[in-house]
mmCIF file of C-alpha atoms and ligand atoms in Angstrom:
data_model
loop_
_atom_site.group_PDB
_atom_site.id
_atom_site.type_symbol
_atom_site.label_atom_id
_atom_site.label_comp_id
_atom_site.label_asym_id
_atom_site.label_seq_id
_atom_site.Cartn_x
_atom_site.Cartn_y
_atom_site.Cartn_z
ATOM 1 C CA MET A 18 1.929 54.174 -0.613
ATOM 2 C CA TRP A 19 4.839 51.767 -1.154
ATOM 3 C CA LYS A 20 5.448 51.462 2.668
ATOM 4 C CA MET A 21 1.896 50.446 3.127
ATOM 5 C CA ILE A 22 2.140 47.750 0.769
ATOM 6 C CA ALA A 23 5.280 46.552 2.102
ATOM 7 C CA ALA A 24 3.847 46.742 5.688
ATOM 8 C CA ALA A 25 0.899 44.680 4.424
ATOM 9 C CA PHE A 26 3.257 42.191 2.574
ATOM 10 C CA ALA A 27 5.271 41.620 5.932
ATOM 11 C CA ALA A 28 2.095 41.271 7.915
ATOM 12 C CA MET A 29 0.893 38.536 5.503
ATOM 13 C CA LEU A 30 4.215 36.845 5.518
ATOM 14 C CA ALA A 31 4.163 37.097 9.246
ATOM 15 C CA THR A 32 0.575 35.453 9.510
ATOM 16 C CA ALA A 33 1.618 32.780 7.164
ATOM 17 C CA SER A 34 4.681 32.073 9.094
ATOM 18 C CA ALA A 35 2.773 31.954 12.315
ATOM 19 C CA ALA A 36 0.255 29.537 10.791
ATOM 20 C CA ALA A 37 3.139 27.367 9.535
ATOM 21 C CA GLN A 38 4.623 27.443 13.111
ATOM 22 C CA ASP A 39 1.270 26.470 14.648
ATOM 23 C CA TYR A 40 0.578 23.542 12.254
ATOM 24 C CA PRO A 41 -1.274 21.336 12.993
ATOM 25 C CA THR A 42 -4.139 23.163 15.035
ATOM 26 C CA GLN A 43 -6.813 20.370 14.268
ATOM 27 C CA SER A 44 -7.103 16.668 13.657
ATOM 28 C CA ILE A 45 -5.584 15.031 10.702
ATOM 29 C CA THR A 46 -7.291 12.596 8.390
ATOM 30 C CA ILE A 47 -5.509 9.616 6.660
ATOM 31 C CA VAL A 48 -7.366 8.233 3.969
ATOM 32 C CA VAL A 49 -6.839 4.543 3.575
ATOM 33 C CA PRO A 50 -8.138 3.378 0.046
ATOM 34 C CA PHE A 51 -9.020 -0.158 1.206
ATOM 35 C CA ALA A 52 -11.333 -1.592 3.740
ATOM 36 C CA ALA A 53 -10.768 -1.481 7.446
ATOM 37 C CA GLY A 54 -8.917 -4.526 9.052
ATOM 38 C CA GLY A 55 -6.757 -5.064 5.956
ATOM 39 C CA PRO A 56 -2.899 -4.615 5.692
ATOM 40 C CA THR A 57 -2.861 -1.011 4.486
ATOM 41 C CA ASP A 58 -5.471 -0.185 7.314
ATOM 42 C CA THR A 59 -3.163 -1.784 9.806
ATOM 43 C CA VAL A 60 -0.028 0.125 8.567
ATOM 44 C CA ALA A 61 -1.991 3.601 8.461
ATOM 45 C CA ARG A 62 -3.395 2.810 12.085
ATOM 46 C CA LEU A 63 -0.012 2.075 13.548
ATOM 47 C CA VAL A 64 1.931 5.055 11.971
ATOM 48 C CA GLY A 65 -1.179 7.416 12.408
ATOM 49 C CA GLU A 66 -1.137 6.634 16.145
ATOM 50 C CA ALA A 67 2.740 7.270 16.553
ATOM 51 C CA MET A 68 2.363 10.414 14.393
ATOM 52 C CA SER A 69 -0.615 11.595 16.609
ATOM 53 C CA LYS A 70 1.528 11.488 19.668
ATOM 54 C CA ASP A 71 4.219 13.671 18.079
ATOM 55 C CA LEU A 72 1.724 16.195 16.494
ATOM 56 C CA GLY A 73 -0.353 16.585 19.500
ATOM 57 C CA GLN A 74 -3.346 16.408 17.314
ATOM 58 C CA GLN A 75 -5.811 13.352 16.779
ATOM 59 C CA VAL A 76 -4.980 11.270 13.532
ATOM 60 C CA VAL A 77 -8.252 9.879 12.078
ATOM 61 C CA ILE A 78 -8.190 7.107 9.653
ATOM 62 C CA GLU A 79 -10.887 7.177 6.960
ATOM 63 C CA ASN A 80 -11.395 4.186 4.769
ATOM 64 C CA VAL A 81 -12.496 5.037 1.242
ATOM 65 C CA THR A 82 -12.542 2.023 -0.824
ATOM 66 C CA GLY A 83 -13.195 0.751 -4.395
ATOM 67 C CA ALA A 84 -11.193 0.312 -7.837
ATOM 68 C CA GLY A 85 -8.096 -1.070 -6.164
ATOM 69 C CA GLY A 86 -7.577 2.212 -4.128
ATOM 70 C CA THR A 87 -7.939 4.689 -6.665
ATOM 71 C CA ILE A 88 -11.438 6.021 -5.355
ATOM 72 C CA GLY A 89 -9.583 6.813 -2.094
ATOM 73 C CA ALA A 90 -6.595 8.437 -3.879
ATOM 74 C CA ALA A 91 -9.101 10.557 -6.005
ATOM 75 C CA ARG A 92 -10.599 11.726 -2.734
ATOM 76 C CA VAL A 93 -7.282 13.099 -1.588
ATOM 77 C CA ALA A 94 -6.159 14.295 -4.841
ATOM 78 C CA ASN A 95 -9.308 16.804 -4.905
ATOM 79 C CA ALA A 96 -9.054 17.647 -1.071
ATOM 80 C CA GLU A 97 -8.303 21.061 0.268
ATOM 81 C CA PRO A 98 -4.546 21.293 0.248
ATOM 82 C CA ASP A 99 -4.420 22.359 3.929
ATOM 83 C CA GLY A 100 -2.360 19.743 5.452
ATOM 84 C CA TYR A 101 -5.261 17.990 7.042
ATOM 85 C CA THR A 102 -6.151 15.444 4.668
ATOM 86 C CA LEU A 103 -3.496 12.740 3.807
ATOM 87 C CA LEU A 104 -3.374 9.476 1.781
ATOM 88 C CA LEU A 105 -1.643 6.382 2.888
ATOM 89 C CA TYR A 106 -1.419 4.317 -0.411
ATOM 90 C CA HIS A 107 0.780 1.553 -1.466
ATOM 91 C CA ILE A 108 2.213 0.056 -4.846
ATOM 92 C CA GLY A 109 -1.150 0.594 -6.111
ATOM 93 C CA MET A 110 -0.357 4.311 -6.719
ATOM 94 C CA ALA A 111 2.201 3.301 -9.325
ATOM 95 C CA THR A 112 0.387 0.402 -11.049
ATOM 96 C CA SER A 113 -2.971 2.098 -11.268
ATOM 97 C CA ALA A 114 -1.211 4.794 -13.360
ATOM 98 C CA THR A 115 -0.980 2.216 -16.254
ATOM 99 C CA LEU A 116 -4.036 -0.082 -15.103
ATOM 100 C CA TYR A 117 -6.641 2.808 -15.065
ATOM 101 C CA ARG A 118 -6.561 4.523 -18.499
ATOM 102 C CA ASN A 119 -9.180 6.977 -17.303
ATOM 103 C CA LEU A 120 -7.866 7.928 -13.650
ATOM 104 C CA PRO A 121 -9.840 10.849 -12.292
ATOM 105 C CA TYR A 122 -6.459 12.359 -11.253
ATOM 106 C CA ASP A 123 -2.910 12.931 -12.656
ATOM 107 C CA THR A 124 -0.854 10.417 -10.669
ATOM 108 C CA LEU A 125 2.394 12.334 -10.841
ATOM 109 C CA ASN A 126 0.928 16.010 -10.597
ATOM 110 C CA ALA A 127 -1.990 15.601 -8.096
ATOM 111 C CA PHE A 128 0.130 14.951 -4.883
ATOM 112 C CA ASP A 129 2.712 16.421 -2.812
ATOM 113 C CA TYR A 130 4.848 13.688 -1.246
ATOM 114 C CA VAL A 131 5.351 13.241 2.570
ATOM 115 C CA GLY A 132 7.574 10.012 2.426
ATOM 116 C CA LEU A 133 8.040 6.369 2.113
ATOM 117 C CA VAL A 134 6.562 4.394 5.040
ATOM 118 C CA ASN A 135 7.505 0.865 4.762
ATOM 119 C CA GLU A 136 7.888 -2.203 2.411
ATOM 120 C CA VAL A 137 5.875 -5.342 2.973
ATOM 121 C CA PRO A 138 6.225 -8.776 1.210
ATOM 122 C CA MET A 139 3.168 -10.856 0.012
ATOM 123 C CA VAL A 140 2.667 -14.434 0.675
ATOM 124 C CA VAL A 141 0.544 -16.843 -1.153
ATOM 125 C CA VAL A 142 -2.090 -18.304 1.132
ATOM 126 C CA ALA A 143 -4.911 -20.774 0.773
ATOM 127 C CA ARG A 144 -7.900 -21.980 2.977
ATOM 128 C CA LYS A 145 -6.490 -24.423 5.351
ATOM 129 C CA ASP A 146 -8.223 -27.554 3.586
ATOM 130 C CA PHE A 147 -7.137 -26.428 0.118
ATOM 131 C CA GLU A 148 -5.442 -29.649 -1.334
ATOM 132 C CA PRO A 149 -1.919 -28.359 -2.434
ATOM 133 C CA THR A 150 0.642 -28.907 0.242
ATOM 134 C CA ASP A 151 3.532 -26.871 -1.342
ATOM 135 C CA PHE A 152 4.199 -24.321 -4.175
ATOM 136 C CA ALA A 153 4.891 -26.938 -6.709
ATOM 137 C CA SER A 154 1.644 -28.890 -6.174
ATOM 138 C CA LEU A 155 -0.147 -25.615 -5.882
ATOM 139 C CA VAL A 156 0.810 -24.764 -9.474
ATOM 140 C CA ASP A 157 -0.165 -28.202 -10.612
ATOM 141 C CA TYR A 158 -3.426 -28.278 -8.893
ATOM 142 C CA VAL A 159 -4.344 -24.640 -9.936
ATOM 143 C CA LYS A 160 -3.288 -25.615 -13.561
ATOM 144 C CA ALA A 161 -5.574 -28.870 -13.482
ATOM 145 C CA ASN A 162 -8.520 -26.982 -11.817
ATOM 146 C CA LYS A 163 -8.206 -23.605 -13.326
ATOM 147 C CA ASP A 164 -11.969 -23.453 -14.352
ATOM 148 C CA THR A 165 -13.123 -24.059 -10.566
ATOM 149 C CA VAL A 166 -10.304 -22.603 -8.358
ATOM 150 C CA THR A 167 -11.120 -19.039 -7.041
ATOM 151 C CA TYR A 168 -8.623 -16.414 -6.305
ATOM 152 C CA ALA A 169 -9.344 -13.351 -4.078
ATOM 153 C CA ASN A 170 -8.043 -9.856 -4.483
ATOM 154 C CA ALA A 171 -8.714 -6.261 -3.502
ATOM 155 C CA GLY A 172 -9.557 -4.896 -6.917
ATOM 156 C CA ILE A 173 -7.469 -4.045 -10.010
ATOM 157 C CA GLY A 174 -4.440 -1.964 -8.958
ATOM 158 C CA SER A 175 -4.317 -3.741 -5.462
ATOM 159 C CA GLY A 176 -1.088 -5.650 -4.364
ATOM 160 C CA SER A 177 -3.104 -8.894 -4.281
ATOM 161 C CA HIS A 178 -4.147 -8.126 -7.961
ATOM 162 C CA LEU A 179 -0.577 -7.503 -9.015
ATOM 163 C CA CYS A 180 0.625 -10.689 -7.292
ATOM 164 C CA GLY A 181 -2.143 -12.661 -8.834
ATOM 165 C CA MET A 182 -1.165 -11.268 -12.159
ATOM 166 C CA LEU A 183 2.400 -12.358 -11.722
ATOM 167 C CA PHE A 184 1.204 -15.736 -10.374
ATOM 168 C CA MET A 185 -1.081 -16.296 -13.445
ATOM 169 C CA SER A 186 1.543 -15.244 -15.951
ATOM 170 C CA THR A 187 4.233 -17.682 -14.222
ATOM 171 C CA ILE A 188 1.718 -20.529 -14.564
ATOM 172 C CA GLY A 189 0.082 -19.357 -17.844
ATOM 173 C CA THR A 190 -3.263 -19.618 -16.795
ATOM 174 C CA GLN A 191 -6.080 -17.070 -16.045
ATOM 175 C CA LEU A 192 -8.244 -17.865 -13.144
ATOM 176 C CA THR A 193 -11.655 -16.728 -11.670
ATOM 177 C CA THR A 194 -11.046 -13.863 -9.554
ATOM 178 C CA VAL A 195 -13.149 -12.506 -6.753
ATOM 179 C CA PRO A 196 -12.695 -8.902 -5.897
ATOM 180 C CA TYR A 197 -13.184 -7.501 -2.601
ATOM 181 C CA GLN A 198 -12.819 -4.035 -0.846
ATOM 182 C CA GLY A 199 -9.678 -5.138 0.629
ATOM 183 C CA THR A 200 -7.870 -8.211 1.885
ATOM 184 C CA GLY A 201 -9.317 -7.799 5.300
ATOM 185 C CA PRO A 202 -12.674 -8.930 4.048
ATOM 186 C CA ALA A 203 -10.983 -11.416 1.596
ATOM 187 C CA MET A 204 -9.338 -13.128 4.502
ATOM 188 C CA THR A 205 -12.601 -13.550 6.224
ATOM 189 C CA ASP A 206 -13.990 -15.427 3.269
ATOM 190 C CA LEU A 207 -10.704 -17.318 3.003
ATOM 191 C CA LEU A 208 -10.977 -18.418 6.680
ATOM 192 C CA GLY A 209 -14.528 -19.530 5.944
ATOM 193 C CA GLY A 210 -13.529 -21.607 2.890
ATOM 194 C CA GLN A 211 -15.697 -19.291 0.581
ATOM 195 C CA VAL A 212 -12.475 -18.704 -1.715
ATOM 196 C CA ASP A 213 -9.720 -20.967 -2.334
ATOM 197 C CA PHE A 214 -6.503 -18.717 -2.187
ATOM 198 C CA MET A 215 -4.982 -15.337 -2.551
ATOM 199 C CA CYS A 216 -1.758 -13.253 -2.314
ATOM 200 C CA ASP A 217 -1.900 -11.126 0.887
ATOM 201 C CA GLN A 218 0.565 -9.065 2.627
ATOM 202 C CA THR A 219 2.244 -10.510 5.374
ATOM 203 C CA THR A 220 0.946 -7.736 7.735
ATOM 204 C CA ASN A 221 -2.405 -9.261 7.392
ATOM 205 C CA ALA A 222 -1.576 -12.990 6.912
ATOM 206 C CA THR A 223 1.132 -13.796 9.382
ATOM 207 C CA ASN A 224 -0.859 -14.360 12.400
ATOM 208 C CA GLN A 225 -3.493 -16.534 10.721
ATOM 209 C CA ILE A 226 -0.553 -18.516 9.080
ATOM 210 C CA GLN A 227 1.176 -18.875 12.531
ATOM 211 C CA THR A 228 -2.085 -20.342 14.016
ATOM 212 C CA GLY A 229 -2.637 -22.620 11.054
ATOM 213 C CA ALA A 230 -5.916 -21.115 10.281
ATOM 214 C CA ILE A 231 -4.747 -20.803 6.799
ATOM 215 C CA LYS A 232 -2.045 -22.424 4.550
ATOM 216 C CA ALA A 233 1.006 -20.472 3.082
ATOM 217 C CA TYR A 234 3.220 -21.441 0.025
ATOM 218 C CA VAL A 235 5.693 -18.817 -0.781
ATOM 219 C CA THR A 236 6.613 -15.578 -0.055
ATOM 220 C CA THR A 237 7.639 -12.630 -2.604
ATOM 221 C CA ALA A 238 10.499 -11.472 -0.325
ATOM 222 C CA PRO A 239 14.129 -11.666 -1.379
ATOM 223 C CA LYS A 240 14.689 -14.279 1.433
ATOM 224 C CA ARG A 241 12.738 -15.899 4.102
ATOM 225 C CA ILE A 242 11.274 -13.644 6.790
ATOM 226 C CA ALA A 243 11.762 -13.899 10.516
ATOM 227 C CA ALA A 244 8.030 -13.869 11.003
ATOM 228 C CA LEU A 245 7.395 -16.953 8.846
ATOM 229 C CA PRO A 246 10.730 -18.957 8.796
ATOM 230 C CA GLU A 247 9.035 -22.061 7.381
ATOM 231 C CA ILE A 248 7.781 -20.328 4.253
ATOM 232 C CA PRO A 249 10.224 -20.395 1.265
ATOM 233 C CA ALA A 250 10.993 -17.291 -0.510
ATOM 234 C CA ALA A 251 10.204 -17.022 -4.384
ATOM 235 C CA ALA A 252 13.788 -17.021 -5.330
ATOM 236 C CA GLU A 253 14.433 -20.406 -3.454
ATOM 237 C CA LEU A 254 11.931 -22.018 -5.766
ATOM 238 C CA GLY A 255 13.312 -20.489 -8.688
ATOM 239 C CA GLN A 256 10.483 -17.880 -9.047
ATOM 240 C CA LYS A 257 12.750 -14.838 -9.053
ATOM 241 C CA GLU A 258 10.325 -13.059 -11.159
ATOM 242 C CA PHE A 259 7.741 -13.308 -8.393
ATOM 243 C CA GLU A 260 9.793 -11.395 -6.109
ATOM 244 C CA PHE A 261 8.566 -7.784 -5.346
ATOM 245 C CA GLY A 262 7.553 -5.707 -2.215
ATOM 246 C CA VAL A 263 4.428 -3.801 -1.518
ATOM 247 C CA TRP A 264 5.941 -0.388 -0.673
ATOM 248 C CA HIS A 265 3.633 2.232 1.072
ATOM 249 C CA GLY A 266 3.724 6.020 0.920
ATOM 250 C CA LEU A 267 2.156 8.839 2.638
ATOM 251 C CA TYR A 268 1.003 11.659 0.224
ATOM 252 C CA ALA A 269 -0.949 15.133 0.562
ATOM 253 C CA PRO A 270 -2.882 17.006 -2.175
ATOM 254 C CA LYS A 271 -0.745 19.012 -4.457
ATOM 255 C CA GLY A 272 -0.199 22.670 -3.317
ATOM 256 C CA THR A 273 -0.314 21.718 0.576
ATOM 257 C CA PRO A 274 0.795 24.787 2.091
ATOM 258 C CA ALA A 275 4.030 26.252 0.589
ATOM 259 C CA PRO A 276 6.851 26.764 1.624
ATOM 260 C CA ALA A 277 5.344 23.377 2.630
ATOM 261 C CA PRO A 278 5.352 24.011 6.375
ATOM 262 C CA ALA A 279 2.887 21.213 6.723
ATOM 263 C CA ILE A 280 4.812 18.836 4.527
ATOM 264 C CA GLU A 281 8.075 19.425 6.375
ATOM 265 C CA ARG A 282 6.273 18.948 9.859
ATOM 266 C CA LEU A 283 4.584 15.892 8.548
ATOM 267 C CA THR A 284 7.813 14.454 7.013
ATOM 268 C CA ALA A 285 9.544 14.932 10.376
ATOM 269 C CA SER A 286 6.703 13.341 12.218
ATOM 270 C CA LEU A 287 6.635 10.430 9.945
ATOM 271 C CA GLN A 288 10.392 9.834 10.282
ATOM 272 C CA LEU A 289 9.859 10.000 14.108
ATOM 273 C CA ALA A 290 6.913 7.538 13.907
ATOM 274 C CA LEU A 291 9.132 4.925 12.006
ATOM 275 C CA LYS A 292 11.484 5.023 14.837
ATOM 276 C CA ASP A 293 8.591 4.285 17.374
ATOM 277 C CA PRO A 294 9.370 1.149 19.389
ATOM 278 C CA VAL A 295 5.733 -0.044 19.153
ATOM 279 C CA VAL A 296 5.743 0.536 15.305
ATOM 280 C CA LEU A 297 8.919 -1.333 14.740
ATOM 281 C CA GLU A 298 7.846 -4.158 16.921
ATOM 282 C CA ARG A 299 4.734 -4.709 15.154
ATOM 283 C CA PHE A 300 6.340 -4.204 11.566
ATOM 284 C CA GLY A 301 8.993 -6.754 12.634
ATOM 285 C CA ALA A 302 6.414 -9.284 13.811
ATOM 286 C CA LEU A 303 4.299 -9.021 10.655
ATOM 287 C CA GLY A 304 7.278 -9.187 8.157
ATOM 288 C CA ALA A 305 7.173 -5.308 7.225
ATOM 289 C CA THR A 306 10.464 -3.162 6.986
ATOM 290 C CA ALA A 307 10.116 0.500 8.088
ATOM 291 C CA SER A 308 11.499 3.226 5.735
ATOM 292 C CA THR A 309 14.804 4.751 6.849
ATOM 293 C CA ALA A 310 14.824 8.583 7.603
ATOM 294 C CA GLU A 311 16.426 8.889 4.147
ATOM 295 C CA GLU A 312 13.641 6.977 2.566
ATOM 296 C CA ALA A 313 10.850 8.843 4.550
ATOM 297 C CA THR A 314 11.279 11.958 2.372
ATOM 298 C CA PRO A 315 9.375 13.695 -0.238
ATOM 299 C CA ALA A 316 12.286 13.288 -2.668
ATOM 300 C CA ALA A 317 12.677 9.450 -1.986
ATOM 301 C CA LEU A 318 8.876 8.904 -2.351
ATOM 302 C CA LYS A 319 8.608 10.749 -5.523
ATOM 303 C CA ALA A 320 11.612 8.760 -7.055
ATOM 304 C CA LYS A 321 10.038 5.593 -5.866
ATOM 305 C CA LEU A 322 6.797 6.350 -7.507
ATOM 306 C CA GLU A 323 8.360 7.480 -10.781
ATOM 307 C CA ALA A 324 10.503 4.299 -10.833
ATOM 308 C CA GLU A 325 7.801 1.918 -10.033
ATOM 309 C CA ILE A 326 5.388 3.451 -12.641
ATOM 310 C CA ALA A 327 8.343 2.769 -15.307
ATOM 311 C CA ARG A 328 8.853 -0.759 -13.911
ATOM 312 C CA TRP A 329 5.369 -2.007 -13.808
ATOM 313 C CA LYS A 330 4.151 -0.115 -17.203
ATOM 314 C CA PRO A 331 5.599 -2.770 -19.544
ATOM 315 C CA LEU A 332 4.623 -5.714 -17.495
ATOM 316 C CA ILE A 333 0.925 -4.562 -17.367
ATOM 317 C CA GLU A 334 1.011 -3.744 -20.739
ATOM 318 C CA ALA A 335 2.418 -7.220 -21.806
ATOM 319 C CA ALA A 336 -0.345 -8.750 -19.508
ATOM 320 C CA GLY A 337 -2.868 -6.570 -21.354
ATOM 321 C CA VAL A 338 -4.818 -6.350 -17.942
ATOM 322 C CA TYR A 339 -6.642 -2.930 -17.630
ATOM 323 C CA ALA A 340 -9.377 -1.684 -15.403
ATOM 324 C CA ASP A 341 -11.423 -0.144 -18.234
HETATM 325 C C1 LIG B 25 -3.863 -4.892 -1.587
HETATM 326 O O1 LIG B 25 -3.999 -6.358 -1.932
HETATM 327 O O2 LIG B 25 -3.413 -4.239 -2.175
HETATM 328 C C2 LIG B 25 -3.974 -4.936 -0.040
HETATM 329 O O3 LIG B 25 -4.018 -6.072 0.689
HETATM 330 C C3 LIG B 25 -5.372 -4.077 0.075
HETATM 331 C C4 LIG B 25 -5.640 -4.081 1.531
HETATM 332 O O4 LIG B 25 -4.996 -3.150 2.272
HETATM 333 O O5 LIG B 25 -6.633 -4.372 1.950
#
């Protein structure tokens, strides 16, 4: 009897191991919780394309928008933990844990971690005929016209929302905010003059700034970025509190096959993707910094998420800005 049980158990382990070795055997979906054409989407498509080459399976990007990215995050939190549904989400994974007091998932227990992907500075940009010509005149103009100036963001919990919250607390003024499903569509309205200004990630704004299609005033990077050498960094203007990076992480639903062969395979593929020449060239041209192999690990992403939740919680509570 015991021999039969042992044989069955060995067969089960062998099957699991074989499945683990075969993973992936079908296309993988990366859920992007913001609209197509925005910075999160850009990062996901670049990294997804490189991972697809390594994994030998198609990587499909699915945009699931709304509520600052938390609707897409919820989709993955509730997905089958089979290694075929992933989430690429940025700093919003951390800030939404405080901003949304009724999140439909437990941020620190609903996901397995694949690894950190990159970090992207933000840049304050405006429609090209917006009157202010530099950051100082932008602050003065916005204060003087606070009832008419409009600020675009990608919903509470987005990077553009967080940057706007810091900007408004810096100038001590609340502004009319226009929410979008992502800064892709927000950029369309900025280019069309339907909205006055916003914070956007450099991955989305750099080309428009370089062509003069929009104005730029300051970046949230620690120093000037090569892609935008003429744009001052916040610290240069004495705005050190305005310095932060939008970091992106790749996640899977909690319980993705253990002993996590899918996670190990995905982490290795992500690390390879972050060395891909095309990915590195595009990241560099757009002001993004790829995570190192040490950062593109489950432990590093888990540590980053926990640290960022702790960092932003008091700032958000002090601002008293909640989504519900
Ligand atoms: C953000 O504001 O968080 C991002 O720009 C959202 C997006 O990728 O569209």
